[in-house]
CSV table of C-alpha atoms in Angstrom, one decimal:
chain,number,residue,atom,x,y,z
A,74,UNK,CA,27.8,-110.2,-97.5
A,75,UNK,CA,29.0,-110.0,-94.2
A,76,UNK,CA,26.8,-110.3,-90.6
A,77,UNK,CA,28.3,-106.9,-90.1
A,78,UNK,CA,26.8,-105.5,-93.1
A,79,UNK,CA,23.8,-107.5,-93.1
A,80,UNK,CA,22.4,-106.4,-89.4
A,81,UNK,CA,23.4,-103.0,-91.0
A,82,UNK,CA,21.3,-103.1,-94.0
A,83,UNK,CA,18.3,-104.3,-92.0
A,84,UNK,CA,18.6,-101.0,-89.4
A,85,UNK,CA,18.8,-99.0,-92.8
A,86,UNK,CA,15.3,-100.6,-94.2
A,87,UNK,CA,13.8,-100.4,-90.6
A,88,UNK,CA,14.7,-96.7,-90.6
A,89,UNK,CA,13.7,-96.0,-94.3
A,90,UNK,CA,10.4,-97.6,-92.7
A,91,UNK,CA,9.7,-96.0,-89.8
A,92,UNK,CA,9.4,-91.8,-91.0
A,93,UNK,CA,8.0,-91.2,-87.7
A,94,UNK,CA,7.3,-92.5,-84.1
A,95,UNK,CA,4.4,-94.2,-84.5
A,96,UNK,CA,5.5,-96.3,-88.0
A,97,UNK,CA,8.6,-96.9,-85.4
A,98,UNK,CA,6.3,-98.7,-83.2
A,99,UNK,CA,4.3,-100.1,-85.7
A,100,UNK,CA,7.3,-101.7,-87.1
A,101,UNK,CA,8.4,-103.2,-84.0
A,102,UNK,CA,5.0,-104.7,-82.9
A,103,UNK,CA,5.2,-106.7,-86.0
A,104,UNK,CA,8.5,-107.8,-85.8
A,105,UNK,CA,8.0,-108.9,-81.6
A,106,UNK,CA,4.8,-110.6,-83.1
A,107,UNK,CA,7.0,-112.6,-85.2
A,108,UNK,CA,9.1,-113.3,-82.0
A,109,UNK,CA,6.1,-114.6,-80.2
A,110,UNK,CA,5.4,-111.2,-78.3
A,111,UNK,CA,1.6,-111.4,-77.2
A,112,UNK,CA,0.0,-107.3,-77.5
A,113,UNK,CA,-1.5,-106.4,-74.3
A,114,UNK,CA,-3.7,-103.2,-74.3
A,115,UNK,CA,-3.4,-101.0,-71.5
A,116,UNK,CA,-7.2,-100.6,-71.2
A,117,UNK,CA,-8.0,-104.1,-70.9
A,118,UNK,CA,-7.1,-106.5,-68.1
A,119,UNK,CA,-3.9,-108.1,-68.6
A,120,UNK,CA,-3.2,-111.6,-67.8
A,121,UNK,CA,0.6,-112.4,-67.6
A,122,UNK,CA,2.5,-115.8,-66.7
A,123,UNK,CA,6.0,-116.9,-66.1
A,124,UNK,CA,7.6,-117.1,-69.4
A,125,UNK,CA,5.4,-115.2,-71.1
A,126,UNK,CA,6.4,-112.6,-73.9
A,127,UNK,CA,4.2,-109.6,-74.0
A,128,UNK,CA,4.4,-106.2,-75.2
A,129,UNK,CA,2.1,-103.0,-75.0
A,130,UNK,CA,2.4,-99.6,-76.9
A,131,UNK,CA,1.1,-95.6,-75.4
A,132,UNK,CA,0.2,-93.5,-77.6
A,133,UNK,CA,1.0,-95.2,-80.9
A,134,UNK,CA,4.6,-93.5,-80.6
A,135,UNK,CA,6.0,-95.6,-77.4
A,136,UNK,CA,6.6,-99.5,-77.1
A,137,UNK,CA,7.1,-101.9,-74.1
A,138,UNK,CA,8.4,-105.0,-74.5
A,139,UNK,CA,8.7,-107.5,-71.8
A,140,UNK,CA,9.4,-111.6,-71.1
A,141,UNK,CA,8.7,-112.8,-67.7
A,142,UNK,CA,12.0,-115.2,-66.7
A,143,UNK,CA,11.9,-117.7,-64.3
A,144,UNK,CA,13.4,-117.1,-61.9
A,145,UNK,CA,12.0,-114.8,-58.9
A,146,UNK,CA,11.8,-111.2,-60.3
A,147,UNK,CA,12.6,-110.0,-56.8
A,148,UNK,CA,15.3,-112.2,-56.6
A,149,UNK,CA,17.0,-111.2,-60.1
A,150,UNK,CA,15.7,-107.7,-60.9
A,151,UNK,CA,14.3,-106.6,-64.8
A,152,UNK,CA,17.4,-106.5,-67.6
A,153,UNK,CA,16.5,-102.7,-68.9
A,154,UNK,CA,17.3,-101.3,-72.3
A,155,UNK,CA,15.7,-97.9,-73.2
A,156,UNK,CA,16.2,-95.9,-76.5
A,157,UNK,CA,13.9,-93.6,-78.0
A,158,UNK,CA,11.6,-93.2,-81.3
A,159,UNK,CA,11.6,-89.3,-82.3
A,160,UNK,CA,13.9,-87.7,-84.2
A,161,UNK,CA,14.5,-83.9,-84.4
A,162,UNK,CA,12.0,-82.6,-88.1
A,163,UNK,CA,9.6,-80.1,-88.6
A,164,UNK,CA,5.7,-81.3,-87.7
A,165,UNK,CA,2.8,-79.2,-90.1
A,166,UNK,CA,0.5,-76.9,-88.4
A,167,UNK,CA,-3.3,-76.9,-89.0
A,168,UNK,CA,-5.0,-75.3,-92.0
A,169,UNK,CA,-1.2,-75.1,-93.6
A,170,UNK,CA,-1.9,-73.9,-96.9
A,171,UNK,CA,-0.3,-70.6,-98.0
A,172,UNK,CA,-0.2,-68.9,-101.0
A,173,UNK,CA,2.8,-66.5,-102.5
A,174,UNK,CA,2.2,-64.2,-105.4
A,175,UNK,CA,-0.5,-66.2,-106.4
A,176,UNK,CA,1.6,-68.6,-107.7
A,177,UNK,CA,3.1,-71.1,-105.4
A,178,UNK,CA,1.8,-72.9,-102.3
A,179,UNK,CA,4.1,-73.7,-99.2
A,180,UNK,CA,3.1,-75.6,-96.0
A,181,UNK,CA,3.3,-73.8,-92.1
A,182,UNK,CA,5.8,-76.1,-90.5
A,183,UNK,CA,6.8,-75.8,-86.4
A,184,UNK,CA,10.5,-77.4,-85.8
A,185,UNK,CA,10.3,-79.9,-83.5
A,186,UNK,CA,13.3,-80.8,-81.1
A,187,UNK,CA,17.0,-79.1,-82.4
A,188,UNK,CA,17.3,-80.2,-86.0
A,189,UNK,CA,20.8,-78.6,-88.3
A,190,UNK,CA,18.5,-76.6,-90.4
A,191,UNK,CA,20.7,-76.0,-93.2
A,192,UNK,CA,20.9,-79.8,-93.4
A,193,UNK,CA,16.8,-79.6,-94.7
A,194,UNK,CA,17.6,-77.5,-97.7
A,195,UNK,CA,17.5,-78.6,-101.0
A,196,UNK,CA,16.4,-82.1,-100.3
A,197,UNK,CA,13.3,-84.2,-101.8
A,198,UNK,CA,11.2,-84.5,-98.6
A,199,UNK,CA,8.1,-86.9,-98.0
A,200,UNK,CA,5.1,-86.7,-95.3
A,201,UNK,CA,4.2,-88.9,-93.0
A,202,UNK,CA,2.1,-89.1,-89.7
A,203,UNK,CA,-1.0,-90.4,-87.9
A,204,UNK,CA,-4.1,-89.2,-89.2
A,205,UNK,CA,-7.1,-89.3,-86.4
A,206,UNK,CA,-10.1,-90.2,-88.0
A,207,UNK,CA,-14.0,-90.1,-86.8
A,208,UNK,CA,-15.3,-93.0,-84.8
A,209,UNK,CA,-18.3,-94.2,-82.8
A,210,UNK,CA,-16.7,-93.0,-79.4
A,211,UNK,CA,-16.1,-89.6,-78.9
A,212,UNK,CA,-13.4,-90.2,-76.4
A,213,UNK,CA,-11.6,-92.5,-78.6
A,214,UNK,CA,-11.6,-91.7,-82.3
A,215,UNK,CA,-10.3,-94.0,-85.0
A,216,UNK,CA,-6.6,-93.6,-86.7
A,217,UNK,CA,-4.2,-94.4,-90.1
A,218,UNK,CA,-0.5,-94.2,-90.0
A,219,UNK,CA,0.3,-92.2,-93.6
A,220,UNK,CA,3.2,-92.3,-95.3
A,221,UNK,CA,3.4,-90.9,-99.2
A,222,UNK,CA,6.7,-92.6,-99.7
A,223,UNK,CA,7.5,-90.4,-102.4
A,224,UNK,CA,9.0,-87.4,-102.8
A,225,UNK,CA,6.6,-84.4,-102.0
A,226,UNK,CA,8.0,-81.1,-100.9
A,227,UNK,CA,11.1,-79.1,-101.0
A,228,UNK,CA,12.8,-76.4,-98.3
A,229,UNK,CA,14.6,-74.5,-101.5
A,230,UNK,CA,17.9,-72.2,-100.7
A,231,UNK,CA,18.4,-68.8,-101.5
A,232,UNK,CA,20.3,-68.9,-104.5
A,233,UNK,CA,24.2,-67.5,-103.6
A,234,UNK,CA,23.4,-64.4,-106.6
A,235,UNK,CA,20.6,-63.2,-104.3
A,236,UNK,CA,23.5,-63.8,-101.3
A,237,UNK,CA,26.7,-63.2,-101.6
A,238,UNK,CA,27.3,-63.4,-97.9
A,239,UNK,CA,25.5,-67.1,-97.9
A,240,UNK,CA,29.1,-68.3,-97.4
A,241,UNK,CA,29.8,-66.7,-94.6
A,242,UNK,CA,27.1,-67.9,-92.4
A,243,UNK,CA,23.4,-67.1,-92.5
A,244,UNK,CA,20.7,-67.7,-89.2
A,245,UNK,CA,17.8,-69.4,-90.8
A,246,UNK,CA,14.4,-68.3,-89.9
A,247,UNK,CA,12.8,-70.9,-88.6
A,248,UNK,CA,9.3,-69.4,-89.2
A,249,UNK,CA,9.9,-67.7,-92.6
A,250,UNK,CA,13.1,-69.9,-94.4
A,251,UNK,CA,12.0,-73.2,-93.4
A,252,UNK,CA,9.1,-73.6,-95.5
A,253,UNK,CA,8.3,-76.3,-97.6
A,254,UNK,CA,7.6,-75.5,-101.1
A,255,UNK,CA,4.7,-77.9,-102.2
A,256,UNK,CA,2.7,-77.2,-105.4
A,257,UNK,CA,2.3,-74.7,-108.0
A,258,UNK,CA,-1.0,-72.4,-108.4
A,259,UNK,CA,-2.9,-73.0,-111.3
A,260,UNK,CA,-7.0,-72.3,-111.7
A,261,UNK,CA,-8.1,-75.3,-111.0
A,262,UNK,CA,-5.6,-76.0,-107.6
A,263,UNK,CA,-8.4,-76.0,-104.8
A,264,UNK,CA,-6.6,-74.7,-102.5
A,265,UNK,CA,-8.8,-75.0,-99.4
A,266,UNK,CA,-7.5,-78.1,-97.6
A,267,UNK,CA,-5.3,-79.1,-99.7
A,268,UNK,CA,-3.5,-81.0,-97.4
A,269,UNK,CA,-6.4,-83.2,-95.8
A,270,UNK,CA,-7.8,-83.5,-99.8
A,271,UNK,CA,-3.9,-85.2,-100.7
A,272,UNK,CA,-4.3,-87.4,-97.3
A,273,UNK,CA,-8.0,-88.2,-97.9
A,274,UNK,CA,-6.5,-89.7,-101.4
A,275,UNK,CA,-3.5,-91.4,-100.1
A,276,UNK,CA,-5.8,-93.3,-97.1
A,277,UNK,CA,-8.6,-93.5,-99.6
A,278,UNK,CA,-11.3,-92.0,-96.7
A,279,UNK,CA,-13.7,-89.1,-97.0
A,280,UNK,CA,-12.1,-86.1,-96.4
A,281,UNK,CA,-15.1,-85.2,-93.8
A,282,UNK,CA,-14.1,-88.2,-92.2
A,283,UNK,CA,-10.6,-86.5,-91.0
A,284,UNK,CA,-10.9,-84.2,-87.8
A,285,UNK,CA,-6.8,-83.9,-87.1
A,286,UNK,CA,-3.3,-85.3,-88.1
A,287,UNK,CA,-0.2,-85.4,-86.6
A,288,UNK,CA,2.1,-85.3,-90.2
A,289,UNK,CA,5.8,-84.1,-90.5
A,290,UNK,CA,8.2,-84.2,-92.6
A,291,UNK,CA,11.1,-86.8,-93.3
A,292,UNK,CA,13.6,-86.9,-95.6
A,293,UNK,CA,12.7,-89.3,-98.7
A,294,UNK,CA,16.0,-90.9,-99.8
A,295,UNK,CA,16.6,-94.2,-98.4
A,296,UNK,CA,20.1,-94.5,-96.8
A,297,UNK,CA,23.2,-96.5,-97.7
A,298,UNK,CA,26.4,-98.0,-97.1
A,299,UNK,CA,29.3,-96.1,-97.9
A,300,UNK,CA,33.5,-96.4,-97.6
A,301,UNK,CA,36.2,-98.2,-99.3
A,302,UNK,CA,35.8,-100.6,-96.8
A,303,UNK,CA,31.8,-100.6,-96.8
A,304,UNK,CA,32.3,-99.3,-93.1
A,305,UNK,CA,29.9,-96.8,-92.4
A,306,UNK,CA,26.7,-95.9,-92.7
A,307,UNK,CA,24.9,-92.9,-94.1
A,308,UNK,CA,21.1,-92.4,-92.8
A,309,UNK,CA,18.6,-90.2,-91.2
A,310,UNK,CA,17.6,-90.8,-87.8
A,311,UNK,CA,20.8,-92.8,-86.6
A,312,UNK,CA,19.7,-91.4,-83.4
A,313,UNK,CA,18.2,-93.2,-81.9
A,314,UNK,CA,16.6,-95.3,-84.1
A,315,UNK,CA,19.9,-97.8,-84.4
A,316,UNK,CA,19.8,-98.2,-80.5
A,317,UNK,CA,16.2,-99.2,-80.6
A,318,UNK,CA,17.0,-101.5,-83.8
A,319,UNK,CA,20.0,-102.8,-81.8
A,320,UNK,CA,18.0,-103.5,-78.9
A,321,UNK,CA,14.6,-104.9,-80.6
A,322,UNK,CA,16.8,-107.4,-82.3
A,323,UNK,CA,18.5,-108.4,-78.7
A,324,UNK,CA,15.4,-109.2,-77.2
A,325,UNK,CA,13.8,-110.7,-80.0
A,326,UNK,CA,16.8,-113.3,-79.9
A,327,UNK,CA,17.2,-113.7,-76.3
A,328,UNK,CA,16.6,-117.1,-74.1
A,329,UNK,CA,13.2,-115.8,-72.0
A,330,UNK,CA,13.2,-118.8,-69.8
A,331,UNK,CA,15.8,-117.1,-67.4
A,332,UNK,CA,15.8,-113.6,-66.1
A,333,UNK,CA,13.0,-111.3,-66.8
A,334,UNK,CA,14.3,-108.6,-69.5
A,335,UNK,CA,12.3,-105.2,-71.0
A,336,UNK,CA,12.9,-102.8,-73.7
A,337,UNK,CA,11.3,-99.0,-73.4
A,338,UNK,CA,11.5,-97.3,-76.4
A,339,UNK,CA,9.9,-93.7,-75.0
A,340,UNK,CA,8.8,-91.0,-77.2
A,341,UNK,CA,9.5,-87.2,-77.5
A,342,UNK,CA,13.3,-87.4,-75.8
A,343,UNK,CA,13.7,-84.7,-78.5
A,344,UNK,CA,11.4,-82.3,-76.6
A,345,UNK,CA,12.4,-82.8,-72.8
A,346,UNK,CA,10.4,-86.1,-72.0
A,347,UNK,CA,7.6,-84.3,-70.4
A,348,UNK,CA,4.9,-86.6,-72.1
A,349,UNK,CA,2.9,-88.6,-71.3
A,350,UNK,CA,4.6,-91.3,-73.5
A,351,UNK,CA,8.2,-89.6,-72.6
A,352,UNK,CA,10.5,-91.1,-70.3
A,353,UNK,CA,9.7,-88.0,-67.8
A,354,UNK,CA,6.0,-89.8,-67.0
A,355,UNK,CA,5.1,-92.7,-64.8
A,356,UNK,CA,4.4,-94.4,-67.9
A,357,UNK,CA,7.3,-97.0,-67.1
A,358,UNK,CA,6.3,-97.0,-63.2
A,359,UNK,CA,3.3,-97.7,-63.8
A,360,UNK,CA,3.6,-100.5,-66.4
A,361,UNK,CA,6.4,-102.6,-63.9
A,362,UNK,CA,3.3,-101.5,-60.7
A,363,UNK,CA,0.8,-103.6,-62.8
A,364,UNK,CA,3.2,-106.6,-63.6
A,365,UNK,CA,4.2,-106.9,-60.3
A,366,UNK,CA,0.7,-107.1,-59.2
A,367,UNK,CA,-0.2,-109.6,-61.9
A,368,UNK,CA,2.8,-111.8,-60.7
A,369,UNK,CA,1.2,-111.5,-57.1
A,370,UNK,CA,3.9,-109.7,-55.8
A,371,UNK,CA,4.1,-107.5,-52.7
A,372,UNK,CA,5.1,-103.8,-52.0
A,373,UNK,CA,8.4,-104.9,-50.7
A,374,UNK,CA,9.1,-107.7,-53.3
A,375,UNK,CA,8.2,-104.9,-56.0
A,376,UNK,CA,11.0,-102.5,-54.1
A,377,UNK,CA,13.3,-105.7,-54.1
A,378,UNK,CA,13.0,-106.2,-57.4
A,379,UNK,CA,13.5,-102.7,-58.3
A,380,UNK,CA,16.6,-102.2,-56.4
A,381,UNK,CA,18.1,-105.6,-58.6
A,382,UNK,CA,17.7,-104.1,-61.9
A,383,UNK,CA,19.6,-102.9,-64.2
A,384,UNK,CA,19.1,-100.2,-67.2
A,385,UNK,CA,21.1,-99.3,-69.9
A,386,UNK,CA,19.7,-95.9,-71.3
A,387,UNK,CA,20.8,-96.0,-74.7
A,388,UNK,CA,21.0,-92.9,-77.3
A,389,UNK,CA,23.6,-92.0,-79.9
A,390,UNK,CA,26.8,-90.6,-78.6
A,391,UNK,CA,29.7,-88.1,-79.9
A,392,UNK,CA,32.4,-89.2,-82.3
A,393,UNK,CA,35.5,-86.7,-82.2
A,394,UNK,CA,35.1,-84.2,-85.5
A,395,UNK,CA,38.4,-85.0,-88.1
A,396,UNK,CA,37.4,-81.3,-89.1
A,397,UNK,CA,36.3,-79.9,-85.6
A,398,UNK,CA,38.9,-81.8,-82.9
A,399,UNK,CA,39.0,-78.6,-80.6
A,400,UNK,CA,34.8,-79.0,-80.1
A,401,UNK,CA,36.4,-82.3,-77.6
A,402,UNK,CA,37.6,-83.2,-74.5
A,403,UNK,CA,41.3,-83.1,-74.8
A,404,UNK,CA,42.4,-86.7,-73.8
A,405,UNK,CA,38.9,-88.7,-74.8
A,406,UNK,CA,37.9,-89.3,-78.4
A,407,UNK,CA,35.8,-91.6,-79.5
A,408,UNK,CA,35.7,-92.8,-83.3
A,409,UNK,CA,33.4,-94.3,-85.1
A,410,UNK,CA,33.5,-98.1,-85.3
A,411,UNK,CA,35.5,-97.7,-82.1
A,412,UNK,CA,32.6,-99.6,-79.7
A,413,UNK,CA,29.8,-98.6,-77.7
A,414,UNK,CA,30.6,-94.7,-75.7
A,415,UNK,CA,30.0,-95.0,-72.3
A,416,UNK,CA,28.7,-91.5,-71.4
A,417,UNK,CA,30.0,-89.5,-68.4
A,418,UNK,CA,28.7,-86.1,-66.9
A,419,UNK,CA,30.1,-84.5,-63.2
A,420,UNK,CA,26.8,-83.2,-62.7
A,421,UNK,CA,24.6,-85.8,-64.0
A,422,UNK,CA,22.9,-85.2,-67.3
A,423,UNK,CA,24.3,-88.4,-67.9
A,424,UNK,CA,23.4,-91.1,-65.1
A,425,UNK,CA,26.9,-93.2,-65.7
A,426,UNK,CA,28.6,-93.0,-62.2
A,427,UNK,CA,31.5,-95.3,-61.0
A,428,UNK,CA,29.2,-98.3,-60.3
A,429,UNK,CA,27.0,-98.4,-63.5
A,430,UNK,CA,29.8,-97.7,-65.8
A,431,UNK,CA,31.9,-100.6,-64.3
A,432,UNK,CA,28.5,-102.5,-64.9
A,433,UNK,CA,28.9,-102.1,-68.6
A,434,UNK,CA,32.3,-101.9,-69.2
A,435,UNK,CA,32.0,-105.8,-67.8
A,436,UNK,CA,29.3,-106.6,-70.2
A,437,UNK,CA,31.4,-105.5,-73.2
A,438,UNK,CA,34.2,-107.2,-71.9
A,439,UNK,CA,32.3,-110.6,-71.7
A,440,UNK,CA,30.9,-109.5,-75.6
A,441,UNK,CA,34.2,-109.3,-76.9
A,442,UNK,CA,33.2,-106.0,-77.7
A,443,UNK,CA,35.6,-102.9,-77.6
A,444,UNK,CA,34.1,-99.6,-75.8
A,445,UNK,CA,35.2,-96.1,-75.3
A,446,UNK,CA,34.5,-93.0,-73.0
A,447,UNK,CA,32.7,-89.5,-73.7
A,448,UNK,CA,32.9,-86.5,-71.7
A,449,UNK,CA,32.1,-83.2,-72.9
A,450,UNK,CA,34.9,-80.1,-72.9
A,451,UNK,CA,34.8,-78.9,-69.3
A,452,UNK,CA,34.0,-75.7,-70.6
A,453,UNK,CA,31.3,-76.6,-73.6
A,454,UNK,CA,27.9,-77.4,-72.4
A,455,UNK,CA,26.0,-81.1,-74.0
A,456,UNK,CA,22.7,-82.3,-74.7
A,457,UNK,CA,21.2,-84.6,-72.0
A,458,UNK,CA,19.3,-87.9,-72.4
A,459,UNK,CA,16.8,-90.6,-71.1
A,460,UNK,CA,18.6,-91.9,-68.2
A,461,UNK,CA,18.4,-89.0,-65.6
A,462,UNK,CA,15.1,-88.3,-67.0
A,463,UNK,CA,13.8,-91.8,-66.2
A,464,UNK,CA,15.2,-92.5,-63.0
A,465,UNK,CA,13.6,-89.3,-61.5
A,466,UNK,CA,10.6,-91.4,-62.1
A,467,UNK,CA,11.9,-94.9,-60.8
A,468,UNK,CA,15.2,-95.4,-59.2
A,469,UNK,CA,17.1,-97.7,-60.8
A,470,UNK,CA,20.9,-98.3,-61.5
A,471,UNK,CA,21.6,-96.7,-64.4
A,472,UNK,CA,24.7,-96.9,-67.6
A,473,UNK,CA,24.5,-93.5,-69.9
A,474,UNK,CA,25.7,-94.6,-73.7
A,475,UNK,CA,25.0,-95.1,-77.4
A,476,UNK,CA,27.3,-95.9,-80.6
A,477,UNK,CA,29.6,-93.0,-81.9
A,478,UNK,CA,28.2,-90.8,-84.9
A,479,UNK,CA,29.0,-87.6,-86.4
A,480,UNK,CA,26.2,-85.4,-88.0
A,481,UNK,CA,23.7,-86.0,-84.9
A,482,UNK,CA,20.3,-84.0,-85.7
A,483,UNK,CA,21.4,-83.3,-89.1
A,484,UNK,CA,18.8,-84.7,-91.3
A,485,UNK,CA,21.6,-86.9,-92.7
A,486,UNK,CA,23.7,-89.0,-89.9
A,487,UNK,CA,26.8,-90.8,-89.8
A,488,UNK,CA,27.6,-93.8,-88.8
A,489,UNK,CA,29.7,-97.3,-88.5
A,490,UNK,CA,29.4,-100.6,-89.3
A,491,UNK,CA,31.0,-102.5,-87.0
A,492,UNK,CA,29.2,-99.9,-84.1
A,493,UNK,CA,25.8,-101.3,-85.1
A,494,UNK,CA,27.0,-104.9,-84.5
A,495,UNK,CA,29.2,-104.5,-81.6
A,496,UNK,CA,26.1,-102.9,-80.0
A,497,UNK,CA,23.6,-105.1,-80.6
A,498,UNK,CA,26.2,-108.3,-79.8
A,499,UNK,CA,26.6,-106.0,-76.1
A,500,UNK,CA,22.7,-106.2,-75.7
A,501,UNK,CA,22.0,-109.4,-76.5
A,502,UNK,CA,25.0,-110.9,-73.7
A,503,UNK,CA,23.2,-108.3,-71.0
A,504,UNK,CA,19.7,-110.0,-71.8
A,505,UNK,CA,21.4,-113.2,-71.2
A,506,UNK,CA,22.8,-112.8,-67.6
């Protein structure tokens, strides 16, 4: 097996193991506490030293991970990578049970972020969440992460004989089509929280003991390897779980004795930022504000150190469609196993400009590492991403990219071998400078 297959096989088991944001950042605390990371809370008083490795997490569904180089942060600046942990699904509603004819039950799902809804249909899907619990603290109840792990509902089509016009195109309901089918009715189903009775059992807790949950749904089968070559790769939540693979693994490996280096994995990109844990809140401002003060430094030397950094917001980018070519720019087209997509908008949904772009075309170059260039159709407009979402918050010099896919938000995504390693090879030489 090669190292290009082997780092791939790892993002694939660290994706089948993380359903949602917060088993994302449970993941990743254990794997940084296998790397020597120390867990700092942030409602306790931290105490952080030169050299130090330290990490702290908001919400359950964000992670910040941080080492403390050497030399004078004011002097070199922070090494930034940011990614994000949510993924475009479908998140059940409260009290979801309903009943049809008496004889099935389906859950009340709410999409959450832009998922290809046809892409849900038809496939064995699982549950997973957070499940708050009662505690001693009003203000700050206890919580499990759930995951069944098994195959438990289904979003069933319309057969075609029902349809004859299925093939032409149909706009799924998101309200009425995109129900999960989950049980049968029989007479001795009990159908009042059925939900919190099945999550009760899974957690083995009283079911009194459950006041809320935060479950969705996630796509059960476990994804794979494909090609005659073994090249690509076949999973949900390619975006953008592979850049915060990619980038956990560079930092885990990296020399911390030199410059300091941090990785922001934000949550709820999918939804705008504007969370608390999203890149749109001071979360990040406020985290580099208390480290500067713990390494005794002053308002200027904060600015100074601020103004020396670096960040490379990284989230999946576009490959050219072999079916779809007219959906691209005419002259750029990135392919899959290609290199990392440096990501370019005139008006700034994506922060690459002139400098920062340079920046990271230099990094690659020092990688050994091909890359390639994205623009959307002048006349088509894209998605947006972390970058000019953070650096409303703090201003710092910013690259725009991510590895080329096809398939993004489908609940199926596609993408290469090679990408995953050139990526993560590009990370770990920008930790090193």
């Amino acid at each position: 097996m090669t190292k290009e297959i082997q780092l791939a096989e790892d993002l694939i088991d660290f994706i089948h193991h993380s359903p949602t944001p917060f088993h994302v950042v449970e993941n990743m605390s254990r794997e940084l506490d296998k790397s020597g990371f120390k867990a700092l809370n942030l409602t306790d008083s931290w105490d952080i030293q030169q050299g130090g490795k330290y990490y702290t997490t908001k919400n359950g569904s964000a992670i910040f991970a941080f080492t403390i180089g050497e030399r004078p942060i004011e002097e070199d600046g922070i090494k930034m990578i940011c990614a994000h942990s949510d993924s475009p699904c479908f998140k059940i509603k409260p009290q979801p049970e309903m009943i049809v004819d008496n004889r099935y039950m389906k859950l009340n799902t709410e999409v959450y972020g832009g998922p290809i809804l046809m892409s849900w249909l038809d496939r064995p899907l699982s549950l997973a969440g957070r499940v708050i619990l009662k505690s001693d603290n009003p203000l700050f109840p206890d919580f499990k992460l759930v995951d069944f792990r098994r195959p438990m509902v289904i979003i069933p089509n319309l057969a075609i004989h029902l349809n004859r016009a299925v093939n032409e195109g149909v706009e799924l309901n998101k309200q009425k089509d995109m129900l999960p089918l989950v049980t049968t009715v029989t007479e001795t189903l009990e159908k009042d929280n059925y939900l919190v009775n099945l999550i009760a059992a899974e957690l083995q807790v009283d079911p009194k003991e459950i006041i809320d949950f935060d479950v969705f749904l996630y796509e059960h089968e476990k994804g794979c390897i494909m090609g005659p070559e073994f090249e690509f790769i076949s999973s949900a939540k390619l975006d953008d779980l592979a850049m915060a693979h990619a980038g956990m693994k560079a930092l885990c490996a990296a020399d911390s004795s030199a410059s300091s280096k941090m990785l922001c994995i934000f949550d709820n990109e999918e939804v705008g930022s504007g969370t608390k844990q999203g890149a749109g809140s001071p979360v990040l401002k406020h985290i580099i504000d208390r480290i500067m003060e713990k390494l005794g430094k002053s308002q200027e030397e904060k600015q100074r150190a601020i103004y020396k950094s670096f960040m490379i917001s990284a989230d999946m980018a576009h490959s050219i469609h072999p079916n779809q070519v007219d959906k691209h720019d005419p002259v750029l087209h990135p392919v899959i196993n290609g290199g990392p997509v440096i990501k370019i908008h005139a008006n700034q949904k994506y922060t690459t400009d002139g400098d920062s772009g340079a920046v990271f075309e230099t990094i690659c170059k020092m990688a050994d590492v091909p890359y390639q260039k994205f623009v959307n159709r002048s006349d088509m407009v894209g998605g947006s991403t972390l970058g000019n979402v953070s650096t409303g918050q703090i201003d710092i010099r910013t690259v725009d990219m991510g590895n080329p896919m096809l398939a993004m938000h489908s609940v199926r995504e596609f993408g290469g071998v090679k990408d995953h390693h050139y990526v993560t090879k590009v990370f770990k030489t920008f930790y090193q400078l």
